[in-house]
Tab-separated table of C-alpha atoms in Angstrom:
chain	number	residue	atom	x	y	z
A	1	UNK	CA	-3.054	3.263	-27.878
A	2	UNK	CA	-1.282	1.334	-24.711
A	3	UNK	CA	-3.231	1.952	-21.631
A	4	UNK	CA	-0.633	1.178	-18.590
A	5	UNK	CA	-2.706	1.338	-14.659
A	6	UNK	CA	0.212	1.977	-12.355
A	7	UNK	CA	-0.632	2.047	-8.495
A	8	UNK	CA	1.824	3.994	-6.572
A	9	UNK	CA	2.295	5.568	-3.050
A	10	UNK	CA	5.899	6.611	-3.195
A	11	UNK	CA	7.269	8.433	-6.030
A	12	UNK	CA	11.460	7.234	-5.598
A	13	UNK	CA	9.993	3.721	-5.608
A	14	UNK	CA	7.846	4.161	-8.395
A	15	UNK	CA	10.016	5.835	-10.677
A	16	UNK	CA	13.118	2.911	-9.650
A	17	UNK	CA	9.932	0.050	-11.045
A	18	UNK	CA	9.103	2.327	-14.088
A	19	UNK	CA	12.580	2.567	-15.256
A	20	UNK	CA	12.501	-0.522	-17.583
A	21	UNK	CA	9.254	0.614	-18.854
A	22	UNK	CA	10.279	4.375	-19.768
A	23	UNK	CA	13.777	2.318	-20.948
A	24	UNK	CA	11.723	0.631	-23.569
A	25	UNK	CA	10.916	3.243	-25.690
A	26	UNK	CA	7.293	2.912	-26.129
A	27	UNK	CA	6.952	4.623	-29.543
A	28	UNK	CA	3.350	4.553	-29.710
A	29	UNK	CA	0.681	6.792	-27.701
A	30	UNK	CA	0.821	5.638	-24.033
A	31	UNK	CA	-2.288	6.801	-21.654
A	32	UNK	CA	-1.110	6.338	-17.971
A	33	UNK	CA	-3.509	6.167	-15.104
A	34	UNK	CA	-1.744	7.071	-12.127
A	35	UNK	CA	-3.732	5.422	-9.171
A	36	UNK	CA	-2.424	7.453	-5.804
A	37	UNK	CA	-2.551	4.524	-2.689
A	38	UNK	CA	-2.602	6.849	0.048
A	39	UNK	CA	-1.292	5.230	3.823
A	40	UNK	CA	-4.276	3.902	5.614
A	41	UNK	CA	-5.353	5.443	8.478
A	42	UNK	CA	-6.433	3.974	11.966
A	43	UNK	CA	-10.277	3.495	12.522
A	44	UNK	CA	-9.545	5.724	15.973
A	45	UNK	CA	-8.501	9.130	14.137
A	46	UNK	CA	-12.299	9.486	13.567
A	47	UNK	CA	-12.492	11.364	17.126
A	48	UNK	CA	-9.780	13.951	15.939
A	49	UNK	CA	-10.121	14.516	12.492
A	50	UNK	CA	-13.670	14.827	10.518
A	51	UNK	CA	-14.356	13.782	7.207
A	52	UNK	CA	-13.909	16.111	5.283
A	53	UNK	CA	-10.536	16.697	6.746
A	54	UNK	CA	-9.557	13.224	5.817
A	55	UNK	CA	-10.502	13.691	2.427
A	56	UNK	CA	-8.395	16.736	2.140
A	57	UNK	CA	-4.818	15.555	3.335
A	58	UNK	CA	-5.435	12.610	0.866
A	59	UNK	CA	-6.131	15.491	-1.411
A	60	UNK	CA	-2.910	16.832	-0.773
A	61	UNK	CA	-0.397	13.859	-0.022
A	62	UNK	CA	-1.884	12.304	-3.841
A	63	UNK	CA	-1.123	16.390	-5.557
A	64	UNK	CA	2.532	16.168	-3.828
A	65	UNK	CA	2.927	12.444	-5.408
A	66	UNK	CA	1.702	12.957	-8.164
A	67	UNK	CA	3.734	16.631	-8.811
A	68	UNK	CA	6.822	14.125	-8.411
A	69	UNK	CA	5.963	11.184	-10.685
A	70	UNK	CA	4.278	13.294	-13.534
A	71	UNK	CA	7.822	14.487	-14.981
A	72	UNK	CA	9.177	11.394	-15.740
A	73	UNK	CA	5.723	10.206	-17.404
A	74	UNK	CA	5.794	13.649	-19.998
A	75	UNK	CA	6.806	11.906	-22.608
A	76	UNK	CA	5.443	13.669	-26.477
A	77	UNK	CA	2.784	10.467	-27.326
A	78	UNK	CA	1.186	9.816	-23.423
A	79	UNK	CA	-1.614	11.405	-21.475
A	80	UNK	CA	-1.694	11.050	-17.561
A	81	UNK	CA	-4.878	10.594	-16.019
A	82	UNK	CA	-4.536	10.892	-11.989
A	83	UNK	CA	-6.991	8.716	-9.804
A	84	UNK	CA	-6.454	8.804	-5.524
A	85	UNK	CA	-7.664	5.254	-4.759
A	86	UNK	CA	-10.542	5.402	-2.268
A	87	UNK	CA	-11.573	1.661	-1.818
A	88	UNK	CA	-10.527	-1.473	-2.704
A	89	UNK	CA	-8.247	-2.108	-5.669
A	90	UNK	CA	-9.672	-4.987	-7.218
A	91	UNK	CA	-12.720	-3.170	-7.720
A	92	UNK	CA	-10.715	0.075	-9.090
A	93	UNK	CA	-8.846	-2.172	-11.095
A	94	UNK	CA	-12.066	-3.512	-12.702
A	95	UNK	CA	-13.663	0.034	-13.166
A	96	UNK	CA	-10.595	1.255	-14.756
A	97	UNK	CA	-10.676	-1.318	-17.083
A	98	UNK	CA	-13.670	-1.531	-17.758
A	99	UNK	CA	-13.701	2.133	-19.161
A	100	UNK	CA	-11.644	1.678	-22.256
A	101	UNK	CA	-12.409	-1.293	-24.490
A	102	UNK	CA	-8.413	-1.894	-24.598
A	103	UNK	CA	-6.943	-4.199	-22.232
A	104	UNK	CA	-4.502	-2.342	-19.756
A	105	UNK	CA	-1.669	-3.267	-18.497
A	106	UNK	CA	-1.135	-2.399	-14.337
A	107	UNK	CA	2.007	-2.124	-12.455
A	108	UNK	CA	1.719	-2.565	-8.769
A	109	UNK	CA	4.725	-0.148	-8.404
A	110	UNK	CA	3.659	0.421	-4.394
A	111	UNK	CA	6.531	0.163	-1.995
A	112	UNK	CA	6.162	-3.017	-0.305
A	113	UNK	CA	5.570	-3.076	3.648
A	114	UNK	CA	9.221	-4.685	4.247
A	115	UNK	CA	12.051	-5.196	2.096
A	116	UNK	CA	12.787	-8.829	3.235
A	117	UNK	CA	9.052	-10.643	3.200
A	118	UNK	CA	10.465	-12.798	5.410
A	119	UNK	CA	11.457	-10.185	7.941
A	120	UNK	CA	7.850	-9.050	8.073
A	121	UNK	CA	6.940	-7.425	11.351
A	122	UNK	CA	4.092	-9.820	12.019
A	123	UNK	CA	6.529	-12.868	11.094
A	124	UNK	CA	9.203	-11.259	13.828
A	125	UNK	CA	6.219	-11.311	16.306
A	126	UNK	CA	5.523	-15.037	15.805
A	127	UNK	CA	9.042	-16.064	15.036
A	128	UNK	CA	10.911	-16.455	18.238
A	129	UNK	CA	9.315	-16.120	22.277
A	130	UNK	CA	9.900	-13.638	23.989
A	131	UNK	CA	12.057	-13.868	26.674
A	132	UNK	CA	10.068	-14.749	30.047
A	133	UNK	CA	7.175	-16.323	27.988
A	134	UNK	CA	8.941	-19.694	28.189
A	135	UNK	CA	9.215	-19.200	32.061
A	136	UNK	CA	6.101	-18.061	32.457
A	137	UNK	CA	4.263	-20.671	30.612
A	138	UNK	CA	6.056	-23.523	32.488
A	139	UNK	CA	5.476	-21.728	35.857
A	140	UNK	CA	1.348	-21.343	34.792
A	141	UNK	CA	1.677	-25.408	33.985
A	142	UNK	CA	3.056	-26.129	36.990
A	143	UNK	CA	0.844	-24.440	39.231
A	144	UNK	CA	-2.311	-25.710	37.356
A	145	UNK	CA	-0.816	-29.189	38.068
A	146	UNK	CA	-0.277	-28.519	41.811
A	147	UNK	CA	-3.776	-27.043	42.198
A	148	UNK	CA	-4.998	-30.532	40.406
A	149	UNK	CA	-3.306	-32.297	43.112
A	150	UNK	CA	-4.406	-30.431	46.106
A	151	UNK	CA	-7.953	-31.268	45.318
């Protein structure tokens, strides 16, 4: 039996990396583990939202994903086994493995943060100044140097 680990947290992206793997035609017993990545949230939403409260919109947001993704995996010779991802993935990774003798195969089939890497939002940051740093820097030199020369 194939054992595939795919880690998703949108279900249009998912399906769109899947496709060559349901194009295949994987004629022997497949057992998927669907690994839900909910969105992170800030360390501040502590003050509004308890626990418990947390834990049940992850609840829900993994049951909506996974209601989406789950008809294109019913295929007659898999299971689906549904995980929501609650630390980090390495360590998932290893449990998950670790459960079955079988190797498994995982598919990172997450939607990446940007769709140009090099457009990253922390790269756009760092990229270019923004306008009135450059002026601002030179006027902060200059007056350190004139203060330096009045003493």
């Amino acid at each position: 039996m194939d054992r595939v680990i795919v880690y998703v947290d949108d279900a249009a992206y998912a399906q769109e990396v899947l496709a060559p793997l349901f194009a295949r035609g994987i004629t022997t017993q497949t057992e998927w583990v669907l690994v839900a990545c909910a969105p992170r949230m800030t360390h501040r939403i502590s003050k509004w939202v308890s626990h418990s409260a947390r834990e049940n919109w992850r609840t829900k947001w993994a049951d909506k994903l996974f209601a989406q993704i789950l008809p294109a995996l019913r295929a007659p010779a898999s299971s689906v086994t549904t995980v929501i991802a609650k630390g980090p993935l390495v360590e998932l990774t290893e449990q998950l493995q670790a459960a079955q003798s079988a190797a498994a195969q995982v598919v990172d089939a997450r939607r990446p943060k940007s769709d140009n890497p090099e457009e990253s939002q922390v790269g756009r940051r760092w990229s270019s100044p923004r306008p009135g740093t450059l002026l601002g820097s030179l006027l902060t030199g200059f007056s350190a140097v004139w203060m330096l020369a009045l003493e």
